[in-house]
Amino acid sequence: MKIKQVLNALEQFAPLPLQESWDNAGLQLGLTEAEVSGALLCLDVNEAIVDEAIRRDCNLIISHHPLLFHGLKQISDGDYVQRVVIRALKHDIAIISMHTNMDNAKDGVNWKIAEKLGLQNCSFFAQKNVGDHEGGSGVVGLMPLPMAAHDFIQLLKERFQVACVQCNELLTRPISKVAICGGAGDFLLNDALSLGADAFITGEMHYHQYFGYEQRIQICVIGHYQSEQYTAEVFRDIIQRECPDVKVCIAETNTNPIIYV
C-alpha cells in the first residue's frame, strides 16, 4: 500500500475543497509513491511526534493541525517547524494533515465529539457544501434524555478527560439540544443560539463573548486540544476501512502545549 493511496482515501472522506480559504490541508511533505510501513495518527506534529514515528516504524504521520501554514523562506534549526521538516525528510517520513476539511466533513471531527456524548439525530449547521460534498462548520444533536446543566458539565469532564470546563452562568432549564464546534469555534455561538440549542460546546472562546448569554444558552469551553483529541480515531477508522493492510498507531505523545497547574 502506497502513501498516495492513504492520502486518496482521506481526501475522498474529507475533500480538500471543504477546507477554509486560509487553511493548508493535504500533503505537507514527503514522497507519496513510497510504501507505507505504518501510519502514526496525531493532532499536532512536533519533534516528539517525529521521534515516536521513528520508534514505531511509521513512515507516515497523519495530523489534524497542519505542520505548514505558511511558506518557509529557509530550512534550518530556527524553529520547531523547520526542525521537524529536516528530521522527517532525513528519515523518509511523509506528513499529511486533514484540518478544516475534516472539521467540515460528514462523520468528521464534530461528529466524533457528538458520538462521544451520545448525541442523537445529528445534523450540520452553518453548512458548507462544495459541489456534491455536504459539509458544515458545526454539528447539532439531541441528548438521549434532558440533563441538568451541572450534570451535563460533569459528563463533559468525564468524556473529554478535563479537570474543569469554562462556562457562563449555569442554565436553570434542562439541556437537551446541543451544538458543537471543536477547536476555535466561538464564531458559531450565535448560530447555535438561533438553532434553539440549550448548550454550545467548543474548544476556545474570547472573554467578552461570555457576556449577555445568561439563561439563553449554556456555553461550555473544554480546551482546543481536548475538544479535538479523538480526531485520530476518525483517521484510524478511515484507514482501517479503505486501506486495511496499513498498520495504524494512535500517537501516545500528548502535544497539548497548554498545561494546567
mmCIF file of C-alpha atoms in Angstrom:
data_model
loop_
_atom_site.group_PDB
_atom_site.id
_atom_site.type_symbol
_atom_site.label_atom_id
_atom_site.label_comp_id
_atom_site.label_asym_id
_atom_site.label_seq_id
_atom_site.Cartn_x
_atom_site.Cartn_y
_atom_site.Cartn_z
ATOM 1 C CA MET A 1 0.000 0.000 0.000
ATOM 2 C CA LYS A 2 1.453 3.347 -1.054
ATOM 3 C CA ILE A 3 1.228 6.645 0.795
ATOM 4 C CA LYS A 4 -0.735 8.149 -2.080
ATOM 5 C CA GLN A 5 -3.456 5.524 -1.593
ATOM 6 C CA VAL A 6 -3.861 6.514 2.049
ATOM 7 C CA LEU A 7 -3.887 10.177 1.027
ATOM 8 C CA ASN A 8 -6.582 9.486 -1.562
ATOM 9 C CA ALA A 9 -8.725 7.645 0.993
ATOM 10 C CA LEU A 10 -8.513 10.567 3.424
ATOM 11 C CA GLU A 11 -9.307 13.123 0.721
ATOM 12 C CA GLN A 12 -12.269 11.058 -0.500
ATOM 13 C CA PHE A 13 -13.676 11.189 3.028
ATOM 14 C CA ALA A 14 -12.855 14.870 3.636
ATOM 15 C CA PRO A 15 -12.353 16.559 0.233
ATOM 16 C CA LEU A 16 -9.884 19.450 0.210
ATOM 17 C CA PRO A 17 -12.495 21.889 -1.225
ATOM 18 C CA LEU A 18 -14.246 21.678 2.165
ATOM 19 C CA GLN A 19 -11.311 23.380 3.893
ATOM 20 C CA GLU A 20 -11.401 27.071 4.798
ATOM 21 C CA SER A 21 -9.664 29.536 2.475
ATOM 22 C CA TRP A 22 -6.858 30.248 4.974
ATOM 23 C CA ASP A 23 -6.058 26.587 5.615
ATOM 24 C CA ASN A 24 -3.323 24.317 4.231
ATOM 25 C CA ALA A 25 -4.658 20.770 4.497
ATOM 26 C CA GLY A 26 -3.398 17.819 2.470
ATOM 27 C CA LEU A 27 0.113 16.583 1.804
ATOM 28 C CA GLN A 28 2.665 18.561 3.815
ATOM 29 C CA LEU A 29 5.879 16.828 2.756
ATOM 30 C CA GLY A 30 7.235 13.504 1.561
ATOM 31 C CA LEU A 31 7.123 11.109 -1.362
ATOM 32 C CA THR A 32 3.689 9.611 -1.997
ATOM 33 C CA GLU A 33 4.953 6.699 -4.125
ATOM 34 C CA ALA A 34 6.660 5.169 -1.076
ATOM 35 C CA GLU A 35 5.108 2.105 0.521
ATOM 36 C CA VAL A 36 3.586 2.668 3.958
ATOM 37 C CA SER A 37 5.421 0.940 6.794
ATOM 38 C CA GLY A 38 2.933 2.390 9.289
ATOM 39 C CA ALA A 39 0.831 5.494 9.906
ATOM 40 C CA LEU A 40 1.093 7.472 13.147
ATOM 41 C CA LEU A 41 -2.114 9.414 13.853
ATOM 42 C CA CYS A 42 -1.998 12.610 15.907
ATOM 43 C CA LEU A 43 -3.417 16.076 16.494
ATOM 44 C CA ASP A 44 -0.222 18.133 16.041
ATOM 45 C CA VAL A 45 3.206 17.457 14.531
ATOM 46 C CA ASN A 46 6.245 18.336 16.634
ATOM 47 C CA GLU A 47 9.682 16.816 17.152
ATOM 48 C CA ALA A 48 8.403 14.341 19.743
ATOM 49 C CA ILE A 49 5.828 13.048 17.264
ATOM 50 C CA VAL A 50 8.509 12.500 14.612
ATOM 51 C CA ASP A 51 10.599 10.635 17.189
ATOM 52 C CA GLU A 52 7.600 8.462 18.041
ATOM 53 C CA ALA A 53 7.048 7.719 14.340
ATOM 54 C CA ILE A 54 10.691 6.621 14.026
ATOM 55 C CA ARG A 55 10.439 4.485 17.163
ATOM 56 C CA ARG A 56 7.246 2.779 15.976
ATOM 57 C CA ASP A 57 8.482 2.266 12.402
ATOM 58 C CA CYS A 58 5.924 4.595 10.820
ATOM 59 C CA ASN A 59 6.993 6.434 7.667
ATOM 60 C CA LEU A 60 3.706 8.361 7.524
ATOM 61 C CA ILE A 61 2.352 10.878 10.018
ATOM 62 C CA ILE A 62 -1.273 11.962 9.713
ATOM 63 C CA SER A 63 -2.148 15.007 11.791
ATOM 64 C CA HIS A 64 -5.219 17.174 12.231
ATOM 65 C CA HIS A 65 -3.377 20.500 12.530
ATOM 66 C CA PRO A 66 -1.089 21.229 9.561
ATOM 67 C CA LEU A 67 2.627 21.464 10.181
ATOM 68 C CA LEU A 68 2.953 24.022 7.389
ATOM 69 C CA PHE A 69 0.596 27.001 7.424
ATOM 70 C CA HIS A 70 2.951 29.471 5.746
ATOM 71 C CA GLY A 71 5.750 29.194 3.220
ATOM 72 C CA LEU A 72 9.238 28.585 4.579
ATOM 73 C CA LYS A 73 11.946 31.022 3.453
ATOM 74 C CA GLN A 74 14.655 28.824 4.907
ATOM 75 C CA ILE A 75 15.008 25.348 6.388
ATOM 76 C CA SER A 76 17.374 25.409 9.338
ATOM 77 C CA ASP A 77 17.155 24.814 13.082
ATOM 78 C CA GLY A 78 15.475 28.188 13.600
ATOM 79 C CA ASP A 79 12.180 26.844 14.953
ATOM 80 C CA TYR A 80 10.420 23.563 15.600
ATOM 81 C CA VAL A 81 8.625 23.568 12.231
ATOM 82 C CA GLN A 82 11.915 23.719 10.322
ATOM 83 C CA ARG A 83 13.478 21.103 12.601
ATOM 84 C CA VAL A 84 10.507 18.779 12.039
ATOM 85 C CA VAL A 85 10.830 19.176 8.257
ATOM 86 C CA ILE A 86 14.550 18.311 8.395
ATOM 87 C CA ARG A 87 14.062 15.318 10.702
ATOM 88 C CA ALA A 88 11.095 13.941 8.769
ATOM 89 C CA LEU A 89 12.879 14.206 5.416
ATOM 90 C CA LYS A 90 16.051 12.688 6.859
ATOM 91 C CA HIS A 91 14.054 9.622 7.957
ATOM 92 C CA ASP A 92 11.876 9.431 4.812
ATOM 93 C CA ILE A 93 8.713 10.255 6.733
ATOM 94 C CA ALA A 94 5.774 11.803 4.866
ATOM 95 C CA ILE A 95 3.310 14.101 6.636
ATOM 96 C CA ILE A 96 -0.358 14.536 5.739
ATOM 97 C CA SER A 97 -2.732 16.929 7.536
ATOM 98 C CA MET A 98 -6.525 16.870 7.411
ATOM 99 C CA HIS A 99 -7.668 20.068 9.105
ATOM 100 C CA THR A 100 -10.748 22.198 8.411
ATOM 101 C CA ASN A 101 -11.766 19.822 5.634
ATOM 102 C CA MET A 102 -12.046 17.154 8.345
ATOM 103 C CA ASP A 103 -13.800 19.638 10.654
ATOM 104 C CA ASN A 104 -16.372 20.300 7.934
ATOM 105 C CA ALA A 105 -16.792 16.709 6.701
ATOM 106 C CA LYS A 106 -19.676 14.342 7.411
ATOM 107 C CA ASP A 107 -18.640 11.988 10.240
ATOM 108 C CA GLY A 108 -15.562 14.150 10.828
ATOM 109 C CA VAL A 109 -14.254 15.912 13.937
ATOM 110 C CA ASN A 110 -17.513 17.391 15.225
ATOM 111 C CA TRP A 111 -19.446 14.187 14.590
ATOM 112 C CA LYS A 112 -16.858 12.336 16.686
ATOM 113 C CA ILE A 113 -17.441 14.783 19.560
ATOM 114 C CA ALA A 114 -21.189 14.187 19.209
ATOM 115 C CA GLU A 115 -20.586 10.434 19.265
ATOM 116 C CA LYS A 116 -18.598 10.683 22.492
ATOM 117 C CA LEU A 117 -21.564 12.477 24.088
ATOM 118 C CA GLY A 118 -24.093 10.014 22.705
ATOM 119 C CA LEU A 119 -26.000 12.692 20.779
ATOM 120 C CA GLN A 120 -28.837 11.547 18.534
ATOM 121 C CA ASN A 121 -30.411 12.853 15.304
ATOM 122 C CA CYS A 122 -27.268 14.821 14.460
ATOM 123 C CA SER A 123 -27.058 17.214 11.530
ATOM 124 C CA PHE A 124 -24.842 20.003 10.225
ATOM 125 C CA PHE A 125 -25.366 23.655 10.943
ATOM 126 C CA ALA A 126 -23.528 26.550 9.293
ATOM 127 C CA GLN A 127 -23.492 24.349 6.221
ATOM 128 C CA LYS A 128 -20.566 24.438 3.793
ATOM 129 C CA ASN A 129 -21.480 22.413 0.712
ATOM 130 C CA VAL A 130 -18.972 22.192 -2.139
ATOM 131 C CA GLY A 131 -20.246 20.521 -5.289
ATOM 132 C CA ASP A 132 -21.531 17.104 -4.315
ATOM 133 C CA HIS A 133 -19.818 17.281 -0.928
ATOM 134 C CA GLU A 134 -22.069 18.003 2.047
ATOM 135 C CA GLY A 135 -20.316 19.794 4.880
ATOM 136 C CA GLY A 136 -20.724 22.206 7.750
ATOM 137 C CA SER A 137 -18.768 24.051 10.409
ATOM 138 C CA GLY A 138 -20.834 22.673 13.278
ATOM 139 C CA VAL A 139 -22.988 19.726 14.321
ATOM 140 C CA VAL A 140 -26.167 19.799 16.384
ATOM 141 C CA GLY A 141 -27.909 16.874 18.048
ATOM 142 C CA LEU A 142 -30.105 15.790 20.936
ATOM 143 C CA MET A 143 -29.158 14.271 24.268
ATOM 144 C CA PRO A 144 -30.781 10.854 24.843
ATOM 145 C CA LEU A 145 -32.505 12.409 27.872
ATOM 146 C CA PRO A 146 -32.623 16.034 29.058
ATOM 147 C CA MET A 147 -29.940 16.693 31.646
ATOM 148 C CA ALA A 148 -29.403 19.347 34.302
ATOM 149 C CA ALA A 149 -26.612 21.786 33.443
ATOM 150 C CA HIS A 150 -24.355 20.667 36.298
ATOM 151 C CA ASP A 151 -24.737 17.007 35.319
ATOM 152 C CA PHE A 152 -24.111 17.845 31.661
ATOM 153 C CA ILE A 153 -20.847 19.582 32.541
ATOM 154 C CA GLN A 154 -19.804 16.608 34.673
ATOM 155 C CA LEU A 155 -20.455 14.396 31.645
ATOM 156 C CA LEU A 156 -18.215 16.630 29.512
ATOM 157 C CA LYS A 157 -15.429 16.436 32.097
ATOM 158 C CA GLU A 158 -15.668 12.656 32.130
ATOM 159 C CA ARG A 159 -15.900 12.045 28.374
ATOM 160 C CA PHE A 160 -13.145 14.526 27.438
ATOM 161 C CA GLN A 161 -10.920 13.963 30.468
ATOM 162 C CA VAL A 162 -10.805 17.589 31.563
ATOM 163 C CA ALA A 163 -10.375 18.874 35.088
ATOM 164 C CA CYS A 164 -12.660 21.850 34.517
ATOM 165 C CA VAL A 165 -14.968 23.408 31.929
ATOM 166 C CA GLN A 166 -15.181 27.155 31.322
ATOM 167 C CA CYS A 167 -18.875 28.090 31.414
ATOM 168 C CA ASN A 168 -21.181 31.030 31.717
ATOM 169 C CA GLU A 169 -23.956 31.071 34.336
ATOM 170 C CA LEU A 170 -25.463 27.590 34.671
ATOM 171 C CA LEU A 171 -28.811 27.131 32.977
ATOM 172 C CA THR A 172 -31.787 26.562 35.230
ATOM 173 C CA ARG A 173 -33.585 24.593 32.494
ATOM 174 C CA PRO A 174 -32.543 21.107 31.314
ATOM 175 C CA ILE A 175 -30.117 20.692 28.438
ATOM 176 C CA SER A 176 -31.435 18.681 25.521
ATOM 177 C CA LYS A 177 -30.309 20.230 22.211
ATOM 178 C CA VAL A 178 -26.523 20.559 21.920
ATOM 179 C CA ALA A 179 -24.453 22.404 19.286
ATOM 180 C CA ILE A 180 -20.778 21.560 18.734
ATOM 181 C CA CYS A 181 -17.766 23.103 17.053
ATOM 182 C CA GLY A 182 -14.405 21.640 18.025
ATOM 183 C CA GLY A 183 -11.294 23.798 18.224
ATOM 184 C CA ALA A 184 -11.724 27.570 17.962
ATOM 185 C CA GLY A 185 -15.466 27.640 17.342
ATOM 186 C CA ASP A 186 -16.674 30.771 19.102
ATOM 187 C CA PHE A 187 -17.722 32.271 15.746
ATOM 188 C CA LEU A 188 -20.686 29.855 15.760
ATOM 189 C CA LEU A 189 -22.138 30.864 19.133
ATOM 190 C CA ASN A 190 -24.969 32.945 17.662
ATOM 191 C CA ASP A 191 -25.703 30.265 15.051
ATOM 192 C CA ALA A 192 -26.084 27.784 17.881
ATOM 193 C CA LEU A 193 -28.409 30.156 19.693
ATOM 194 C CA SER A 194 -30.553 30.662 16.585
ATOM 195 C CA LEU A 195 -30.967 26.874 16.323
ATOM 196 C CA GLY A 196 -32.529 26.813 19.758
ATOM 197 C CA ALA A 197 -29.597 24.893 21.224
ATOM 198 C CA ASP A 198 -29.522 24.657 25.005
ATOM 199 C CA ALA A 199 -25.735 24.248 25.077
ATOM 200 C CA PHE A 200 -22.788 25.107 22.859
ATOM 201 C CA ILE A 201 -19.532 23.151 23.163
ATOM 202 C CA THR A 202 -16.250 24.398 21.717
ATOM 203 C CA GLY A 203 -12.544 24.436 22.466
ATOM 204 C CA GLU A 204 -11.825 28.175 22.699
ATOM 205 C CA MET A 205 -13.816 31.354 23.259
ATOM 206 C CA HIS A 206 -12.891 35.007 23.693
ATOM 207 C CA TYR A 207 -13.590 36.521 27.105
ATOM 208 C CA HIS A 208 -16.155 39.116 26.009
ATOM 209 C CA GLN A 209 -18.258 36.529 24.212
ATOM 210 C CA TYR A 210 -19.335 35.055 27.533
ATOM 211 C CA PHE A 211 -21.360 38.197 28.322
ATOM 212 C CA GLY A 212 -25.051 38.526 27.504
ATOM 213 C CA TYR A 213 -25.990 34.853 27.130
ATOM 214 C CA GLU A 214 -27.120 34.176 30.688
ATOM 215 C CA GLN A 215 -30.037 31.690 30.711
ATOM 216 C CA ARG A 216 -30.129 31.799 26.898
ATOM 217 C CA ILE A 217 -27.537 29.111 26.143
ATOM 218 C CA GLN A 218 -25.025 27.139 28.196
ATOM 219 C CA ILE A 219 -21.502 27.934 26.980
ATOM 220 C CA CYS A 220 -19.062 25.046 27.560
ATOM 221 C CA VAL A 221 -15.408 25.559 26.620
ATOM 222 C CA ILE A 222 -13.299 22.450 27.157
ATOM 223 C CA GLY A 223 -9.943 23.360 25.557
ATOM 224 C CA HIS A 224 -8.778 23.234 21.941
ATOM 225 C CA TYR A 225 -6.697 20.081 22.275
ATOM 226 C CA GLN A 226 -9.284 18.365 24.456
ATOM 227 C CA SER A 227 -12.137 19.024 22.036
ATOM 228 C CA GLU A 228 -10.251 17.508 19.092
ATOM 229 C CA GLN A 229 -8.290 14.766 20.859
ATOM 230 C CA TYR A 230 -10.377 11.962 19.327
ATOM 231 C CA THR A 231 -9.721 13.018 15.727
ATOM 232 C CA ALA A 232 -7.112 10.249 15.459
ATOM 233 C CA GLU A 233 -9.973 7.767 15.859
ATOM 234 C CA VAL A 234 -11.597 9.234 12.735
ATOM 235 C CA PHE A 235 -8.329 8.764 10.809
ATOM 236 C CA ARG A 236 -7.984 5.224 12.138
ATOM 237 C CA ASP A 237 -11.473 4.223 11.052
ATOM 238 C CA ILE A 238 -10.992 5.615 7.517
ATOM 239 C CA ILE A 239 -7.680 3.815 7.027
ATOM 240 C CA GLN A 240 -8.838 0.519 8.512
ATOM 241 C CA ARG A 241 -11.861 0.575 6.208
ATOM 242 C CA GLU A 242 -10.202 1.769 2.986
ATOM 243 C CA CYS A 243 -6.593 0.601 3.463
ATOM 244 C CA PRO A 244 -6.882 -2.396 5.790
ATOM 245 C CA ASP A 245 -3.313 -3.607 5.194
ATOM 246 C CA VAL A 246 -1.805 -0.413 6.631
ATOM 247 C CA LYS A 247 -0.556 -0.536 10.222
ATOM 248 C CA VAL A 248 -2.099 2.337 12.181
ATOM 249 C CA CYS A 249 -0.840 3.683 15.504
ATOM 250 C CA ILE A 250 -2.597 6.353 17.544
ATOM 251 C CA ALA A 251 0.110 8.596 18.953
ATOM 252 C CA GLU A 252 0.992 8.220 22.613
ATOM 253 C CA THR A 253 2.639 11.670 22.683
ATOM 254 C CA ASN A 254 0.489 14.419 24.192
ATOM 255 C CA THR A 255 1.170 17.511 22.073
ATOM 256 C CA ASN A 256 -1.033 19.926 24.021
ATOM 257 C CA PRO A 257 1.184 22.997 24.617
ATOM 258 C CA ILE A 258 -1.109 24.233 27.409
ATOM 259 C CA ILE A 259 -0.637 22.830 30.881
ATOM 260 C CA TYR A 260 -2.880 23.283 33.927
ATOM 261 C CA VAL A 261 -1.051 23.807 37.203
#
